[in-house]
């Protein structure tokens, strides 16, 4: 009888503990949501330094928050702080190695650092995870174009557009690359 009473008391404590944990989780989620909202408002107002402060607050509460790491990395990239943005993307990828957003954004930061082959490796990794990722294809096309490989670049843009016909980056880049290729071919004929 005492053992049964003890088990029942533990169950009650467990239920109370569960209720308290749920309430704490709800409060924490509301706080994180509020911080993300504040960060997004800062981004909308182009107040990027303040947005980073909000991402840092989020990461202080939840150091493994992938969204905050990626958003912070993108914001740092906007500010031209490429090395710091790469750190943020790398941390996100340590926590979630197959995160396509982190891979694409890391590739973009590498592209800005003129590390085109490393950027392409990130896009290829994203494409290994999702072959129909139009943004990875479009960004890969940009890096290939920077390397002077316009034919493969155009191919990537066309494939991106076949997946998402509204991919503006791929459309504009394809048109630009085709014009550039035409002018190169015309110059060779002269």
PDB file of C-alpha atoms in Angstrom:
ATOM      1  CA  UNK A   1       0.000   0.000   0.000  1.00  0.00           C
ATOM      2  CA  UNK A   2       2.802   2.442   0.857  1.00  0.00           C
ATOM      3  CA  UNK A   3       4.555   1.618  -2.416  1.00  0.00           C
ATOM      4  CA  UNK A   4       1.350   2.290  -4.374  1.00  0.00           C
ATOM      5  CA  UNK A   5       0.883   5.604  -2.540  1.00  0.00           C
ATOM      6  CA  UNK A   6       4.485   6.549  -3.312  1.00  0.00           C
ATOM      7  CA  UNK A   7       4.017   5.741  -7.007  1.00  0.00           C
ATOM      8  CA  UNK A   8       0.794   7.771  -7.075  1.00  0.00           C
ATOM      9  CA  UNK A   9       2.500  10.753  -5.407  1.00  0.00           C
ATOM     10  CA  UNK A  10       5.320  10.572  -7.935  1.00  0.00           C
ATOM     11  CA  UNK A  11       2.740  10.573 -10.687  1.00  0.00           C
ATOM     12  CA  UNK A  12       1.128  13.694  -9.247  1.00  0.00           C
ATOM     13  CA  UNK A  13       4.529  15.376  -8.973  1.00  0.00           C
ATOM     14  CA  UNK A  14       5.292  14.334 -12.502  1.00  0.00           C
ATOM     15  CA  UNK A  15       1.994  15.758 -13.736  1.00  0.00           C
ATOM     16  CA  UNK A  16       2.628  19.004 -11.837  1.00  0.00           C
ATOM     17  CA  UNK A  17       6.149  19.090 -13.172  1.00  0.00           C
ATOM     18  CA  UNK A  18       4.787  18.515 -16.668  1.00  0.00           C
ATOM     19  CA  UNK A  19       2.278  21.366 -16.286  1.00  0.00           C
ATOM     20  CA  UNK A  20       4.952  23.726 -14.941  1.00  0.00           C
ATOM     21  CA  UNK A  21       7.354  22.768 -17.734  1.00  0.00           C
ATOM     22  CA  UNK A  22       4.663  23.393 -20.345  1.00  0.00           C
ATOM     23  CA  UNK A  23       3.903  26.825 -18.904  1.00  0.00           C
ATOM     24  CA  UNK A  24       7.615  27.686 -18.830  1.00  0.00           C
ATOM     25  CA  UNK A  25       7.980  26.485 -22.419  1.00  0.00           C
ATOM     26  CA  UNK A  26       5.008  28.632 -23.460  1.00  0.00           C
ATOM     27  CA  UNK A  27       6.521  31.699 -21.780  1.00  0.00           C
ATOM     28  CA  UNK A  28       9.903  31.015 -23.342  1.00  0.00           C
ATOM     29  CA  UNK A  29       8.367  30.549 -26.795  1.00  0.00           C
ATOM     30  CA  UNK A  30       6.424  33.804 -26.426  1.00  0.00           C
ATOM     31  CA  UNK A  31       9.616  35.595 -25.409  1.00  0.00           C
ATOM     32  CA  UNK A  32      11.529  34.145 -28.360  1.00  0.00           C
ATOM     33  CA  UNK A  33       8.688  35.031 -30.738  1.00  0.00           C
ATOM     34  CA  UNK A  34       8.733  38.606 -29.420  1.00  0.00           C
ATOM     35  CA  UNK A  35      12.502  38.836 -29.891  1.00  0.00           C
ATOM     36  CA  UNK A  36      12.230  37.511 -33.459  1.00  0.00           C
ATOM     37  CA  UNK A  37       9.469  40.027 -34.173  1.00  0.00           C
ATOM     38  CA  UNK A  38      11.652  42.841 -32.841  1.00  0.00           C
ATOM     39  CA  UNK A  39      14.592  41.638 -34.946  1.00  0.00           C
ATOM     40  CA  UNK A  40      12.400  41.487 -38.059  1.00  0.00           C
ATOM     41  CA  UNK A  41      11.126  45.008 -37.401  1.00  0.00           C
ATOM     42  CA  UNK A  42      14.727  46.187 -37.144  1.00  0.00           C
ATOM     43  CA  UNK A  43      15.534  44.506 -40.450  1.00  0.00           C
ATOM     44  CA  UNK A  44      12.512  46.180 -42.062  1.00  0.00           C
ATOM     45  CA  UNK A  45      13.793  49.526 -40.764  1.00  0.00           C
ATOM     46  CA  UNK A  46      17.328  48.669 -41.961  1.00  0.00           C
ATOM     47  CA  UNK A  47      18.565  48.887 -38.384  1.00  0.00           C
ATOM     48  CA  UNK A  48      20.821  45.871 -38.784  1.00  0.00           C
ATOM     49  CA  UNK A  49      23.022  46.407 -35.727  1.00  0.00           C
ATOM     50  CA  UNK A  50      20.012  46.411 -33.431  1.00  0.00           C
ATOM     51  CA  UNK A  51      18.658  43.300 -35.168  1.00  0.00           C
ATOM     52  CA  UNK A  52      21.915  41.519 -34.351  1.00  0.00           C
ATOM     53  CA  UNK A  53      21.427  42.467 -30.696  1.00  0.00           C
ATOM     54  CA  UNK A  54      18.025  40.745 -30.762  1.00  0.00           C
ATOM     55  CA  UNK A  55      19.511  37.647 -32.414  1.00  0.00           C
ATOM     56  CA  UNK A  56      22.188  37.601 -29.713  1.00  0.00           C
ATOM     57  CA  UNK A  57      19.467  37.742 -27.035  1.00  0.00           C
ATOM     58  CA  UNK A  58      17.683  34.836 -28.692  1.00  0.00           C
ATOM     59  CA  UNK A  59      20.934  32.863 -28.823  1.00  0.00           C
ATOM     60  CA  UNK A  60      21.625  33.644 -25.180  1.00  0.00           C
ATOM     61  CA  UNK A  61      18.278  32.041 -24.312  1.00  0.00           C
ATOM     62  CA  UNK A  62      18.549  29.263 -26.896  1.00  0.00           C
ATOM     63  CA  UNK A  63      22.139  28.816 -28.175  1.00  0.00           C
ATOM     64  CA  UNK A  64      20.995  26.123 -30.602  1.00  0.00           C
ATOM     65  CA  UNK A  65      18.329  28.186 -32.341  1.00  0.00           C
ATOM     66  CA  UNK A  66      19.069  27.500 -36.005  1.00  0.00           C
ATOM     67  CA  UNK A  67      16.798  30.275 -37.296  1.00  0.00           C
ATOM     68  CA  UNK A  68      18.513  32.894 -35.135  1.00  0.00           C
ATOM     69  CA  UNK A  69      21.947  31.689 -36.255  1.00  0.00           C
ATOM     70  CA  UNK A  70      20.986  31.867 -39.924  1.00  0.00           C
ATOM     71  CA  UNK A  71      19.199  35.213 -39.604  1.00  0.00           C
ATOM     72  CA  UNK A  72      22.136  36.650 -37.689  1.00  0.00           C
ATOM     73  CA  UNK A  73      24.501  35.380 -40.397  1.00  0.00           C
ATOM     74  CA  UNK A  74      22.414  36.976 -43.148  1.00  0.00           C
ATOM     75  CA  UNK A  75      22.313  40.262 -41.237  1.00  0.00           C
ATOM     76  CA  UNK A  76      26.075  40.197 -40.708  1.00  0.00           C
ATOM     77  CA  UNK A  77      26.480  39.501 -44.410  1.00  0.00           C
ATOM     78  CA  UNK A  78      24.354  42.560 -45.245  1.00  0.00           C
ATOM     79  CA  UNK A  79      26.697  44.602 -43.046  1.00  0.00           C
ATOM     80  CA  UNK A  80      29.705  43.244 -44.950  1.00  0.00           C
ATOM     81  CA  UNK A  81      30.945  41.229 -41.984  1.00  0.00           C
ATOM     82  CA  UNK A  82      31.499  38.114 -44.033  1.00  0.00           C
ATOM     83  CA  UNK A  83      33.835  36.246 -41.652  1.00  0.00           C
ATOM     84  CA  UNK A  84      31.371  36.665 -38.790  1.00  0.00           C
ATOM     85  CA  UNK A  85      28.481  35.625 -41.013  1.00  0.00           C
ATOM     86  CA  UNK A  86      30.391  32.481 -42.000  1.00  0.00           C
ATOM     87  CA  UNK A  87      30.886  31.659 -38.307  1.00  0.00           C
ATOM     88  CA  UNK A  88      27.166  31.950 -37.750  1.00  0.00           C
ATOM     89  CA  UNK A  89      26.345  29.726 -40.743  1.00  0.00           C
ATOM     90  CA  UNK A  90      28.989  27.188 -39.696  1.00  0.00           C
ATOM     91  CA  UNK A  91      27.505  27.027 -36.190  1.00  0.00           C
ATOM     92  CA  UNK A  92      24.061  26.431 -37.708  1.00  0.00           C
ATOM     93  CA  UNK A  93      25.526  23.673 -39.886  1.00  0.00           C
ATOM     94  CA  UNK A  94      27.246  22.069 -36.875  1.00  0.00           C
ATOM     95  CA  UNK A  95      23.826  21.798 -35.269  1.00  0.00           C
ATOM     96  CA  UNK A  96      21.959  20.908 -38.459  1.00  0.00           C
ATOM     97  CA  UNK A  97      24.342  19.687 -41.191  1.00  0.00           C
ATOM     98  CA  UNK A  98      21.610  19.277 -43.796  1.00  0.00           C
ATOM     99  CA  UNK A  99      20.018  22.676 -43.334  1.00  0.00           C
ATOM    100  CA  UNK A 100      19.555  23.964 -46.875  1.00  0.00           C
ATOM    101  CA  UNK A 101      19.096  27.601 -45.833  1.00  0.00           C
ATOM    102  CA  UNK A 102      22.376  27.545 -43.916  1.00  0.00           C
ATOM    103  CA  UNK A 103      24.167  25.901 -46.856  1.00  0.00           C
ATOM    104  CA  UNK A 104      22.853  28.401 -49.411  1.00  0.00           C
ATOM    105  CA  UNK A 105      23.612  31.378 -47.195  1.00  0.00           C
ATOM    106  CA  UNK A 106      27.090  30.078 -46.420  1.00  0.00           C
ATOM    107  CA  UNK A 107      27.631  29.676 -50.158  1.00  0.00           C
ATOM    108  CA  UNK A 108      26.464  33.239 -50.707  1.00  0.00           C
ATOM    109  CA  UNK A 109      28.923  34.541 -48.101  1.00  0.00           C
ATOM    110  CA  UNK A 110      31.726  32.550 -49.708  1.00  0.00           C
ATOM    111  CA  UNK A 111      30.720  33.956 -53.090  1.00  0.00           C
ATOM    112  CA  UNK A 112      30.994  37.493 -51.703  1.00  0.00           C
ATOM    113  CA  UNK A 113      34.500  36.562 -50.514  1.00  0.00           C
ATOM    114  CA  UNK A 114      35.265  35.465 -54.083  1.00  0.00           C
ATOM    115  CA  UNK A 115      35.655  31.865 -52.921  1.00  0.00           C
ATOM    116  CA  UNK A 116      33.548  30.607 -55.798  1.00  0.00           C
ATOM    117  CA  UNK A 117      34.602  26.954 -55.715  1.00  0.00           C
ATOM    118  CA  UNK A 118      33.808  26.716 -52.006  1.00  0.00           C
ATOM    119  CA  UNK A 119      30.482  28.436 -52.660  1.00  0.00           C
ATOM    120  CA  UNK A 120      29.689  25.918 -55.401  1.00  0.00           C
ATOM    121  CA  UNK A 121      30.511  23.093 -52.975  1.00  0.00           C
ATOM    122  CA  UNK A 122      27.862  24.482 -50.582  1.00  0.00           C
ATOM    123  CA  UNK A 123      25.284  24.721 -53.369  1.00  0.00           C
ATOM    124  CA  UNK A 124      26.097  21.189 -54.520  1.00  0.00           C
ATOM    125  CA  UNK A 125      25.640  19.938 -50.974  1.00  0.00           C
ATOM    126  CA  UNK A 126      22.248  21.660 -50.834  1.00  0.00           C
ATOM    127  CA  UNK A 127      21.345  20.101 -54.175  1.00  0.00           C
ATOM    128  CA  UNK A 128      22.344  16.656 -52.890  1.00  0.00           C
ATOM    129  CA  UNK A 129      19.738  17.166 -50.166  1.00  0.00           C
ATOM    130  CA  UNK A 130      17.100  18.680 -52.478  1.00  0.00           C
ATOM    131  CA  UNK A 131      17.670  18.346 -56.217  1.00  0.00           C
ATOM    132  CA  UNK A 132      14.829  20.778 -56.874  1.00  0.00           C
ATOM    133  CA  UNK A 133      16.214  23.671 -54.852  1.00  0.00           C
ATOM    134  CA  UNK A 134      15.946  26.480 -57.387  1.00  0.00           C
ATOM    135  CA  UNK A 135      17.844  28.968 -55.225  1.00  0.00           C
ATOM    136  CA  UNK A 136      20.842  26.635 -54.891  1.00  0.00           C
ATOM    137  CA  UNK A 137      20.860  26.266 -58.679  1.00  0.00           C
ATOM    138  CA  UNK A 138      20.552  30.013 -59.258  1.00  0.00           C
ATOM    139  CA  UNK A 139      23.361  30.827 -56.832  1.00  0.00           C
ATOM    140  CA  UNK A 140      25.512  28.050 -58.283  1.00  0.00           C
ATOM    141  CA  UNK A 141      24.952  29.629 -61.685  1.00  0.00           C
ATOM    142  CA  UNK A 142      26.194  32.963 -60.347  1.00  0.00           C
ATOM    143  CA  UNK A 143      29.385  31.404 -59.011  1.00  0.00           C
ATOM    144  CA  UNK A 144      29.962  29.507 -62.243  1.00  0.00           C
ATOM    145  CA  UNK A 145      29.508  32.771 -64.123  1.00  0.00           C
ATOM    146  CA  UNK A 146      32.105  34.471 -61.939  1.00  0.00           C
ATOM    147  CA  UNK A 147      34.500  31.668 -62.850  1.00  0.00           C
ATOM    148  CA  UNK A 148      33.840  32.393 -66.538  1.00  0.00           C
ATOM    149  CA  UNK A 149      31.868  29.222 -67.158  1.00  0.00           C
ATOM    150  CA  UNK A 150      28.895  30.924 -68.808  1.00  0.00           C
ATOM    151  CA  UNK A 151      27.519  27.829 -70.558  1.00  0.00           C
ATOM    152  CA  UNK A 152      27.166  25.850 -67.305  1.00  0.00           C
ATOM    153  CA  UNK A 153      25.998  29.006 -65.579  1.00  0.00           C
ATOM    154  CA  UNK A 154      23.135  29.428 -68.072  1.00  0.00           C
ATOM    155  CA  UNK A 155      22.305  25.747 -67.698  1.00  0.00           C
ATOM    156  CA  UNK A 156      21.907  26.206 -63.927  1.00  0.00           C
ATOM    157  CA  UNK A 157      19.674  29.242 -64.424  1.00  0.00           C
ATOM    158  CA  UNK A 158      17.491  27.362 -66.920  1.00  0.00           C
ATOM    159  CA  UNK A 159      17.170  24.395 -64.575  1.00  0.00           C
ATOM    160  CA  UNK A 160      16.252  26.735 -61.691  1.00  0.00           C
ATOM    161  CA  UNK A 161      13.573  28.315 -63.882  1.00  0.00           C
ATOM    162  CA  UNK A 162      12.221  24.916 -64.896  1.00  0.00           C
ATOM    163  CA  UNK A 163      11.669  24.246 -61.183  1.00  0.00           C
ATOM    164  CA  UNK A 164      10.424  27.729 -60.286  1.00  0.00           C
ATOM    165  CA  UNK A 165       9.440  29.916 -63.226  1.00  0.00           C
ATOM    166  CA  UNK A 166       9.160  32.904 -60.862  1.00  0.00           C
ATOM    167  CA  UNK A 167      12.779  32.730 -59.672  1.00  0.00           C
ATOM    168  CA  UNK A 168      13.706  36.318 -60.495  1.00  0.00           C
ATOM    169  CA  UNK A 169      17.376  35.811 -59.663  1.00  0.00           C
ATOM    170  CA  UNK A 170      17.635  32.976 -62.182  1.00  0.00           C
ATOM    171  CA  UNK A 171      15.721  34.864 -64.886  1.00  0.00           C
ATOM    172  CA  UNK A 172      17.723  38.076 -64.651  1.00  0.00           C
ATOM    173  CA  UNK A 173      21.008  36.199 -64.343  1.00  0.00           C
ATOM    174  CA  UNK A 174      20.201  33.921 -67.289  1.00  0.00           C
ATOM    175  CA  UNK A 175      19.408  36.895 -69.497  1.00  0.00           C
ATOM    176  CA  UNK A 176      22.590  38.688 -68.422  1.00  0.00           C
ATOM    177  CA  UNK A 177      24.754  35.595 -68.948  1.00  0.00           C
ATOM    178  CA  UNK A 178      23.250  34.964 -72.389  1.00  0.00           C
ATOM    179  CA  UNK A 179      23.915  38.563 -73.450  1.00  0.00           C
ATOM    180  CA  UNK A 180      27.468  38.321 -72.143  1.00  0.00           C
ATOM    181  CA  UNK A 181      28.021  35.031 -73.990  1.00  0.00           C
ATOM    182  CA  UNK A 182      26.650  36.577 -77.209  1.00  0.00           C
ATOM    183  CA  UNK A 183      28.978  39.564 -76.921  1.00  0.00           C
ATOM    184  CA  UNK A 184      31.951  37.269 -76.291  1.00  0.00           C
ATOM    185  CA  UNK A 185      31.075  35.148 -79.321  1.00  0.00           C
ATOM    186  CA  UNK A 186      30.590  38.275 -81.457  1.00  0.00           C
ATOM    187  CA  UNK A 187      33.973  39.639 -80.343  1.00  0.00           C
ATOM    188  CA  UNK A 188      35.639  36.336 -81.249  1.00  0.00           C
ATOM    189  CA  UNK A 189      34.185  36.527 -84.777  1.00  0.00           C
ATOM    190  CA  UNK A 190      35.661  39.985 -85.286  1.00  0.00           C
TER     191      UNK A 190
END
